[in-house]
mmCIF file of C-alpha atoms in Angstrom:
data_model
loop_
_atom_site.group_PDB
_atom_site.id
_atom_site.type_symbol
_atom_site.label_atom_id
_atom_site.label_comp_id
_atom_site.label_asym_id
_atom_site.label_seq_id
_atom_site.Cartn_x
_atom_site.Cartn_y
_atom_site.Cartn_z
ATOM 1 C CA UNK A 267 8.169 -94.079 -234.878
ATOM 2 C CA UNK A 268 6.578 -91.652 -232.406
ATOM 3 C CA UNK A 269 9.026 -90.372 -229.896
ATOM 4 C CA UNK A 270 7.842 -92.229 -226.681
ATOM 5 C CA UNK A 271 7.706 -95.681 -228.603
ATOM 6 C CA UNK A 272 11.536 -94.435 -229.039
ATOM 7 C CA UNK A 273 11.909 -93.764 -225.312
ATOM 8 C CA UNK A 274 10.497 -96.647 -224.614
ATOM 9 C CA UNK A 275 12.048 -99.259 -226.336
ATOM 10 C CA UNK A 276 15.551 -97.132 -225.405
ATOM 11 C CA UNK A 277 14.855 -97.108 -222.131
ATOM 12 C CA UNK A 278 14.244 -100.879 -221.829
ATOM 13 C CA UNK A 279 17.542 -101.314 -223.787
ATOM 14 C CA UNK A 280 19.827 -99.258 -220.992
ATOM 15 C CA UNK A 281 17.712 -101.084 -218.404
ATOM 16 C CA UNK A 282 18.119 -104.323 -219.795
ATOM 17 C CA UNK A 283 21.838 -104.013 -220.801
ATOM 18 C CA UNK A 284 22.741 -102.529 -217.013
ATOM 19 C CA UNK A 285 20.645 -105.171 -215.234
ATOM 20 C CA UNK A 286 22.330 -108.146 -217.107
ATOM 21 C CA UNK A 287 25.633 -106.471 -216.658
ATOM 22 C CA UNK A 288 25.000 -106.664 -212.960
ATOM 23 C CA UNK A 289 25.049 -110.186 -212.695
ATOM 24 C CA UNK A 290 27.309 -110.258 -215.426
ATOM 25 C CA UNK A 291 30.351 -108.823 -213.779
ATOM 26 C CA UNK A 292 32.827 -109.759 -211.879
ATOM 27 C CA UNK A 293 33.854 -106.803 -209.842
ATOM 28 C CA UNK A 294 30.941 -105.957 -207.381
ATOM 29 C CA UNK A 295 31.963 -102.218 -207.369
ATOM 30 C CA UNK A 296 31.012 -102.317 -211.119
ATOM 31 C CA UNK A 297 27.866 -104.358 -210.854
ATOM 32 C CA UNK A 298 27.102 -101.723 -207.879
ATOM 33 C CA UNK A 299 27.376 -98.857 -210.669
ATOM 34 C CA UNK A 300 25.250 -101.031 -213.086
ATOM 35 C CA UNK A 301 22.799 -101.393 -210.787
ATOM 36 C CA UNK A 302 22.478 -97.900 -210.425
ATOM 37 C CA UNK A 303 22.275 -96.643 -213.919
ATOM 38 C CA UNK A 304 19.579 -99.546 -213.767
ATOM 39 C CA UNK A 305 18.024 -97.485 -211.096
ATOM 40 C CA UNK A 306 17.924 -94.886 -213.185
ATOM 41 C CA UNK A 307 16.432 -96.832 -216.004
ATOM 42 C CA UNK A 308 13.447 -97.896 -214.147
ATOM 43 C CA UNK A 309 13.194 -94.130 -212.759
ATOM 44 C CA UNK A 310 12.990 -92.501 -216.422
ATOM 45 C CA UNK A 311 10.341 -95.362 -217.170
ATOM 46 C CA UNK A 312 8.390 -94.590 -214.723
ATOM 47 C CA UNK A 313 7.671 -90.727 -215.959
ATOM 48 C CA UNK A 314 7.011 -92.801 -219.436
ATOM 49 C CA UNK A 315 4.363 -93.882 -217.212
ATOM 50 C CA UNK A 316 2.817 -90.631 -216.067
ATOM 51 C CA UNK A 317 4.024 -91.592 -212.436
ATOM 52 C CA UNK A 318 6.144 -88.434 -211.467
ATOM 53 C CA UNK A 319 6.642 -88.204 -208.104
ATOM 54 C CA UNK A 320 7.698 -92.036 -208.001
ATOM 55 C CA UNK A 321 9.993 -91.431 -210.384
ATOM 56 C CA UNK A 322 11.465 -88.378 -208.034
ATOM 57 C CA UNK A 323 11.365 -91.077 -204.982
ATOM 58 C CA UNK A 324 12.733 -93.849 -207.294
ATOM 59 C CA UNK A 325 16.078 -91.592 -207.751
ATOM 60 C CA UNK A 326 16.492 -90.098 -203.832
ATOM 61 C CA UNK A 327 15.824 -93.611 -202.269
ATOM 62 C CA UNK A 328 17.254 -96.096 -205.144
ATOM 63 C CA UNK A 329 19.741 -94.493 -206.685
ATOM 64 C CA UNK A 330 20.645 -91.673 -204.141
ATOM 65 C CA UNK A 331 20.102 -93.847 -200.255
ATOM 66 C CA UNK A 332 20.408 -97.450 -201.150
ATOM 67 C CA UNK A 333 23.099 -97.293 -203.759
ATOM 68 C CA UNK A 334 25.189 -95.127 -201.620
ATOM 69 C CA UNK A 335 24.720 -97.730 -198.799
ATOM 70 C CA UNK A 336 26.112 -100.659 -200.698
ATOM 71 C CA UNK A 337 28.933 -98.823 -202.638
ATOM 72 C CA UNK A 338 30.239 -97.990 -198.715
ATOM 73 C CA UNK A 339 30.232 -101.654 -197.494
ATOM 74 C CA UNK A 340 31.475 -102.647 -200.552
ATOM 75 C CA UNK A 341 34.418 -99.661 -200.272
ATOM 76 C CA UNK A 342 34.681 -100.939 -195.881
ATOM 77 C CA UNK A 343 35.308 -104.483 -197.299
ATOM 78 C CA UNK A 344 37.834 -103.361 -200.120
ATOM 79 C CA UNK A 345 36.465 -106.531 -201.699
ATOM 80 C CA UNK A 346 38.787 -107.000 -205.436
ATOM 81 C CA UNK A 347 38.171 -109.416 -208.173
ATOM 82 C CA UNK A 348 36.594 -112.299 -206.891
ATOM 83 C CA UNK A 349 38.398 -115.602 -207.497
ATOM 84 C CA UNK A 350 35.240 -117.516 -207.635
ATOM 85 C CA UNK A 351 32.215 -115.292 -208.665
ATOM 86 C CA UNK A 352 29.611 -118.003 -209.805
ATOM 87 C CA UNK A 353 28.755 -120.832 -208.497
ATOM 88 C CA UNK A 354 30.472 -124.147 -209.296
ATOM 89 C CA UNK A 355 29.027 -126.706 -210.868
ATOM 90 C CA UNK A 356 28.436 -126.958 -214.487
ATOM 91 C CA UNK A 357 25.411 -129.252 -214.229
ATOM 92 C CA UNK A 358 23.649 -127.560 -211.149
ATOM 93 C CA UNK A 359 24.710 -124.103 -213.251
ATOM 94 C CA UNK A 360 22.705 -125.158 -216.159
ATOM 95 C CA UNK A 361 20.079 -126.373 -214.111
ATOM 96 C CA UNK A 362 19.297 -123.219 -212.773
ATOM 97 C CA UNK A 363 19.651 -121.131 -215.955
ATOM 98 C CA UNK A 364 17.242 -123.377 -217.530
ATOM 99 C CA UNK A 365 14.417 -122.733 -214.741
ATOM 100 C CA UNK A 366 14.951 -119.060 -215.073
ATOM 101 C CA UNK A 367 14.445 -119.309 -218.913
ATOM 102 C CA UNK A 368 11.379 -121.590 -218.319
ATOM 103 C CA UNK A 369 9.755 -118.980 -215.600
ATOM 104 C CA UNK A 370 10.294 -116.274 -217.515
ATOM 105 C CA UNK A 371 9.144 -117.827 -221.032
ATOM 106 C CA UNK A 372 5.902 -119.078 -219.339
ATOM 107 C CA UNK A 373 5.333 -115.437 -218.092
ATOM 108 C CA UNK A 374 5.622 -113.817 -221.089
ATOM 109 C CA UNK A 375 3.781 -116.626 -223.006
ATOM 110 C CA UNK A 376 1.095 -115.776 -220.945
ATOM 111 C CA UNK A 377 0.813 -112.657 -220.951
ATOM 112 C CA UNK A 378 1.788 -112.284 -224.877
ATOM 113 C CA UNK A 379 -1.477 -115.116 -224.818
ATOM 114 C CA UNK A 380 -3.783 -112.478 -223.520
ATOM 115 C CA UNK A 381 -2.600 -109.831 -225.752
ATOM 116 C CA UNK A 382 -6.010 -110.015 -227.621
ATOM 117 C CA UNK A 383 -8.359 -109.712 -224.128
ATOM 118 C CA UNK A 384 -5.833 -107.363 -222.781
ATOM 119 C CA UNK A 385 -5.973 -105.090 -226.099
ATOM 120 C CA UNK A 386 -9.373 -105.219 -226.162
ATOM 121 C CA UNK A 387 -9.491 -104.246 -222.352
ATOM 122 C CA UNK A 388 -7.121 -101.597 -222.384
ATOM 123 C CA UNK A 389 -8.713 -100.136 -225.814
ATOM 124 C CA UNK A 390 -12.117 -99.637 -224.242
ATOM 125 C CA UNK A 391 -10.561 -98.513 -220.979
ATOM 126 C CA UNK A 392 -8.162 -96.526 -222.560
ATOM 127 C CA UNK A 393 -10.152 -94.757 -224.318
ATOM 128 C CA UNK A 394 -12.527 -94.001 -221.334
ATOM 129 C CA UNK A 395 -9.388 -93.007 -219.439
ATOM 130 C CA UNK A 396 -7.635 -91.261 -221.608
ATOM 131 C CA UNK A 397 -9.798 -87.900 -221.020
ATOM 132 C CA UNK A 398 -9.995 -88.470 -217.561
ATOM 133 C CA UNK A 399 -6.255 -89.444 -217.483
ATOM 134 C CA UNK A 400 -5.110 -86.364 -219.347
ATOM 135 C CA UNK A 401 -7.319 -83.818 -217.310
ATOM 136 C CA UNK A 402 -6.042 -85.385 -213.874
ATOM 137 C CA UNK A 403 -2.929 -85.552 -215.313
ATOM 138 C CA UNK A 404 -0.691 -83.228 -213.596
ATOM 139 C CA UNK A 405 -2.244 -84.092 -209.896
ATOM 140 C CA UNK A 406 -1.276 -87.603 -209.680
ATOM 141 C CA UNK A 407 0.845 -86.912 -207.032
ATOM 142 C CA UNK A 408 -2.536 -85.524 -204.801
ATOM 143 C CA UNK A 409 -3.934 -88.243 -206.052
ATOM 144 C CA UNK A 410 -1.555 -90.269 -204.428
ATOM 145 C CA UNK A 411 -1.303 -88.302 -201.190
ATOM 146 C CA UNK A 412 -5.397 -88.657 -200.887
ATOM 147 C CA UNK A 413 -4.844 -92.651 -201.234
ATOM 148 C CA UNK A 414 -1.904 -93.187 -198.840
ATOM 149 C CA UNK A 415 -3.056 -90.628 -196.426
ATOM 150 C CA UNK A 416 -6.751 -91.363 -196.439
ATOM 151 C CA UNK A 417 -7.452 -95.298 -197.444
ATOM 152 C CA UNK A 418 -3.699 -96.565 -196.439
ATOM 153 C CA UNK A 419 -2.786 -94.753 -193.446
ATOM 154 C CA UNK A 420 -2.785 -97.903 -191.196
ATOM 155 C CA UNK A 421 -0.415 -99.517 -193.816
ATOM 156 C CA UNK A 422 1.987 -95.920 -193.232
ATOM 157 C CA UNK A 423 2.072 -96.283 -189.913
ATOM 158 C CA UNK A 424 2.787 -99.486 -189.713
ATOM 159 C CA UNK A 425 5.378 -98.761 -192.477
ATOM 160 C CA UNK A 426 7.005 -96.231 -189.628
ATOM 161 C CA UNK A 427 7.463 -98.394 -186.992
ATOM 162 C CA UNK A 428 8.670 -101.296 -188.997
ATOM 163 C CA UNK A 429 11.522 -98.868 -190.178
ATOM 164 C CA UNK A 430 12.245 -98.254 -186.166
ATOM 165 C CA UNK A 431 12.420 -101.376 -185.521
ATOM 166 C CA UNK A 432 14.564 -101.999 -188.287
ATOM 167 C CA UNK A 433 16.470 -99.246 -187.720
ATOM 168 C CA UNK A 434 17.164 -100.546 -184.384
ATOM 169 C CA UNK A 435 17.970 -103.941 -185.293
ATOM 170 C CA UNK A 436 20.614 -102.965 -187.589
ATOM 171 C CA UNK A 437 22.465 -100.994 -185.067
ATOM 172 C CA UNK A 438 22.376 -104.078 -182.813
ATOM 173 C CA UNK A 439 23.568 -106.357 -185.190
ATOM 174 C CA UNK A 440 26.733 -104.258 -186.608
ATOM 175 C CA UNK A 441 27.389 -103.644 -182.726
ATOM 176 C CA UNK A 442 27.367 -108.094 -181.850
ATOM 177 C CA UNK A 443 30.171 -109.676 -180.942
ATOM 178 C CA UNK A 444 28.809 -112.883 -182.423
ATOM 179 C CA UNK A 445 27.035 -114.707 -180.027
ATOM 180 C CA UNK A 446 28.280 -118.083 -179.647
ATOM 181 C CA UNK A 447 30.212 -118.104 -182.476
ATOM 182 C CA UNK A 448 32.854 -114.892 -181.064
ATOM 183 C CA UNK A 449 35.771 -115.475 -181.558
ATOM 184 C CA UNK A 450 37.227 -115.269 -177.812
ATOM 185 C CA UNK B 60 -10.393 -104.292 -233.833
ATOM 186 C CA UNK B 61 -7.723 -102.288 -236.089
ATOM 187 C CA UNK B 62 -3.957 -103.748 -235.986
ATOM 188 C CA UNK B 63 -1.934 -102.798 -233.545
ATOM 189 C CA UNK B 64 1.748 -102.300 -234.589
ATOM 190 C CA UNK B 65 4.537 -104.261 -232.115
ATOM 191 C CA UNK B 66 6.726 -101.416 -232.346
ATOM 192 C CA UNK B 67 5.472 -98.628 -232.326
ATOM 193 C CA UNK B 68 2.309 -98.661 -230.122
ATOM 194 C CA UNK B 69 3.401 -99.072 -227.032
ATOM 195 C CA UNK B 70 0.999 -100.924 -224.396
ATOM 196 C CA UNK B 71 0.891 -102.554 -221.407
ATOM 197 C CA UNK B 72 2.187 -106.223 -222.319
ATOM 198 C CA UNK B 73 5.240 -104.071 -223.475
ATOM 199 C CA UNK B 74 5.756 -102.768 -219.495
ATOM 200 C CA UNK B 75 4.739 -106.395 -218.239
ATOM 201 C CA UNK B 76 7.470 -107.727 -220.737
ATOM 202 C CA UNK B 77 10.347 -105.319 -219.629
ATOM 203 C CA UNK B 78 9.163 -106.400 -215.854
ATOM 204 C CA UNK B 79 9.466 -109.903 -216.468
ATOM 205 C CA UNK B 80 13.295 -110.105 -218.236
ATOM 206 C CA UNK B 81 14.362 -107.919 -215.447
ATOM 207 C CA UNK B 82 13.093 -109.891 -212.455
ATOM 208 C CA UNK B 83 13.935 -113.063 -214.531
ATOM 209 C CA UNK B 84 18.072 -111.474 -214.654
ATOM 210 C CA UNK B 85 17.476 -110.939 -211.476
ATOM 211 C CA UNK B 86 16.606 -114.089 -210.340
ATOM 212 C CA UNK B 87 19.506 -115.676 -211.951
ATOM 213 C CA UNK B 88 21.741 -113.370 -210.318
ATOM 214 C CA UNK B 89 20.557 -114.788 -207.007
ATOM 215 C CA UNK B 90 21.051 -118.580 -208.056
ATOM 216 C CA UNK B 91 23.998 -117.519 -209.586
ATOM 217 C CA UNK B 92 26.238 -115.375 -207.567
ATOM 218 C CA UNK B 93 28.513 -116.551 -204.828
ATOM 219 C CA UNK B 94 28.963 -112.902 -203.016
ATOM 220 C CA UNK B 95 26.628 -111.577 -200.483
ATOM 221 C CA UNK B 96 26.125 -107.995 -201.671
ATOM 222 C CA UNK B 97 25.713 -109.174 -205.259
ATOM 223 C CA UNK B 98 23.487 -111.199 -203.968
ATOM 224 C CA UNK B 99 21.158 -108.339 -202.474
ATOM 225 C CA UNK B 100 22.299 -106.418 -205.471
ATOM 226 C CA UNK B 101 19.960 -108.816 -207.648
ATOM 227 C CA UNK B 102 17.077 -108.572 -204.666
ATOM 228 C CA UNK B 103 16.856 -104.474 -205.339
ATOM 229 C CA UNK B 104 16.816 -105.808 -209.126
ATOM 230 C CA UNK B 105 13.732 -107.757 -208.483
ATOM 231 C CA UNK B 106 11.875 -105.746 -206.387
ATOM 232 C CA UNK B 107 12.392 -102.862 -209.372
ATOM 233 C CA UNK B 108 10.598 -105.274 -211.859
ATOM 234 C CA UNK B 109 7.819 -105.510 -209.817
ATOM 235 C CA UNK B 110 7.261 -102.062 -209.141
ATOM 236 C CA UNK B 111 7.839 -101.375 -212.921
ATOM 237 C CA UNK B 112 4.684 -103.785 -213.523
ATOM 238 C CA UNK B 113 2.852 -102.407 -210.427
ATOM 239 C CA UNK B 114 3.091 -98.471 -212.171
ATOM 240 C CA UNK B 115 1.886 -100.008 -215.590
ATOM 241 C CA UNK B 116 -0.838 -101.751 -214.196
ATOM 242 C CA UNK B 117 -1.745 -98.329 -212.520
ATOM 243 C CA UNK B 118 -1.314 -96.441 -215.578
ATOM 244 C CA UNK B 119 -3.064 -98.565 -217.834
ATOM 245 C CA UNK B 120 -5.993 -99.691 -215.115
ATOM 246 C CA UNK B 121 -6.412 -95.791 -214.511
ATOM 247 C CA UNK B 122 -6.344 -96.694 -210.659
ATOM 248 C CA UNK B 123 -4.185 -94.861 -208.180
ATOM 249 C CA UNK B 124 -3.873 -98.069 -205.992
ATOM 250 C CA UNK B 125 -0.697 -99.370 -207.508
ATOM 251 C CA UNK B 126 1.471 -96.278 -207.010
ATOM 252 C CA UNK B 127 0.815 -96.711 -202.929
ATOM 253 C CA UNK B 128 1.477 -100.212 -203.463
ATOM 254 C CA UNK B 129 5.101 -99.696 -204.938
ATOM 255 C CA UNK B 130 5.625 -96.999 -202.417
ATOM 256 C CA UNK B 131 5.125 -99.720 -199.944
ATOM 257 C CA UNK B 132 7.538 -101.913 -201.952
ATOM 258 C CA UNK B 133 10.041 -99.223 -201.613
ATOM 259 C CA UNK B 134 10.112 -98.262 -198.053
ATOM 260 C CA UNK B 135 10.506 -102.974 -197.509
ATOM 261 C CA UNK B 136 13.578 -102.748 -200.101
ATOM 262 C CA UNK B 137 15.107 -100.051 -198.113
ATOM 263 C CA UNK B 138 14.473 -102.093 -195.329
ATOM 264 C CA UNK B 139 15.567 -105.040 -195.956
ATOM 265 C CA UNK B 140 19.227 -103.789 -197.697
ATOM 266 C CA UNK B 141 19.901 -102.151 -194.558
ATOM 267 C CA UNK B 142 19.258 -105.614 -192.354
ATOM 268 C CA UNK B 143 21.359 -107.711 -194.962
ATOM 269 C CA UNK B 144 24.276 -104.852 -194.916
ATOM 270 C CA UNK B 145 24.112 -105.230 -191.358
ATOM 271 C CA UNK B 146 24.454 -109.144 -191.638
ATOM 272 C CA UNK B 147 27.266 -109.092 -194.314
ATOM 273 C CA UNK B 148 29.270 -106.480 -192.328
ATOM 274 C CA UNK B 149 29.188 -109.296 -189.240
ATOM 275 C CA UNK B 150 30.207 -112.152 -191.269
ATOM 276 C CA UNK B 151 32.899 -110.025 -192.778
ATOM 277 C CA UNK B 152 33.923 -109.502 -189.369
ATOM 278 C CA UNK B 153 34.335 -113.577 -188.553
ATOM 279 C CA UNK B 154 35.597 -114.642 -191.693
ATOM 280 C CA UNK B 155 36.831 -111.513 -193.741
ATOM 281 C CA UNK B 156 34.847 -112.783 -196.961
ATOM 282 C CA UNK B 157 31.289 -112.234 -197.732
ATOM 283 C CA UNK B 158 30.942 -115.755 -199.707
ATOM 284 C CA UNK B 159 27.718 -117.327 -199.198
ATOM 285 C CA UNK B 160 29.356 -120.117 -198.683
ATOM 286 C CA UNK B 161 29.868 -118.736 -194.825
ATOM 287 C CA UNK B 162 26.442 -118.584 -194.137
ATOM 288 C CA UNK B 163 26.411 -122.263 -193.186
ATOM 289 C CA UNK B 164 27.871 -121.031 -189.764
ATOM 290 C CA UNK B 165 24.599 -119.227 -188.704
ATOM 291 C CA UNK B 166 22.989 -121.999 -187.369
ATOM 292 C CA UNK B 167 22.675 -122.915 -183.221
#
């Protein structure tokens, strides 16, 4: 077995294992940690996939901003074991369970259905971008910079404002008193 | 066409695969789970599937196009954790539970 068939099919293991462990458990402060060793995961897989600065990104903002964020509400609300961490319901339960295993069968009964096409696809692309893919190799990240500051700098901008606004927003909601619903 | 071996040659249906079990656990998360945070938890979970599928489709399209996109899909996660932080820390405030169960009080 070559070694990134290894790191692949490792890789999906931790990510698999952490992200099912997430909804798994029943102490958020440990599905907060599973979520970020799933982070991780996802980070590793995407150097797998030649995409280096996103995997840089994936660990500041993921693991490093947003984890940190939810590991301090979670430590403000000093929540403990939950007494009832699932939803009730046995039937309804079931119910849902099922339509996640029938989404997620037809998806990859679909795409495991174009396996031949896609082979085919990827072969004869692959092969023509394999040379070009391994002499741009180490500038995807001007690559990158070209598209989103060249062809996608109205989506960027847009992008910065909607994090003022949001930024905004957030402060104003932590600082309500709760509308109609206060409590005096 | 010569066989190609499950295991060991490693393609794009694989990445599409991964992407599909995670954003499936994630989605049962969300039906699942009663608390908010675990709740959002399971969002980040899903949006990370996507992007995974987004990268491979970039890598194995030899297009540039889907590493903006996830970059996009980034900066909205970010986004959107910090707006339903913000909402969890003010019904935490009221009822001193984050059960979704509370959430029925939003309305008028």
């Amino acid at each position: 077995m070559s070694s990134d068939a290894f790191l692949f099919w490792f890789l999906a293991l931790v990510t698999v294992v952490s992200g099912l462990s997430v909804v798994l458990m029943t102490n958020p402060i440990y599905s907060a940690l599973s979520l970020a060793m799933t982070m991780i995961g996802v980070s590793a897989l995407f150097v797998t996939l030649n995409a280096y600065f996103l995997a840089g990104v994936q660990l500041i903002v993921y693991a490093g901003a947003v984890m940190v964020l939810f590991v301090m509400v979670l430590m403000l609300f000093d929540l403990k074991h939950e007494l009832q961490a699932f939803t009730r319901g046995r039937i309804t339960g079931a119910i849902k369970i099922a339509s996640v295993g029938i989404l997620s069968g037809l998806i990859v009964g679909a795409v495991t259905m174009g396996l031949k096409t896609a082979t085919t696809l990827t072969e004869s692309a692959s092969a023509a971008n394999a040379a070009v893919a391994l002499k741009t190799n180490p500038d995807t990240t001007r690559a990158l910079a070209e598209n989103l500051f060249i062809k996608n700098i109205f989506g960027f901008e847009a992008l910065g404002v909607l994090l003022l606004v949001i930024a905004v927003g957030t402060v104003a909601l932590s600082r309500s008193k709760g509308g109609s619903h206060a409590r005096d | 066409m010569p066989e190609t071996n499950l295991i060991t040659d490693i393609g794009l249906n694989h990445y599409l695969v991964l992407s599909v079990v995670l954003f499936s656990l994630g989605m049962a998360g969300v039906l699942l789970r009663r608390n908010l945070i675990v709740l959002l938890m399971c969002i980040e979970l899903m949006l990370n599937a996507v992007n995974i599928s987004f990268v491979a489709f970039s890598k194995f399209n030899g297009k540039i196009d889907g590493q903006v996109m996830v970059f996009f899909v980034m900066t909205i996660a970010a986004a959107e954790a910090a707006v339903g932080l913000a909402l969890a820390v003010s019904i935490f405030k009221r009822f001193k539970e984050v059960n979704i169960r509370f959430f029925e009080h939003l309305k008028g």
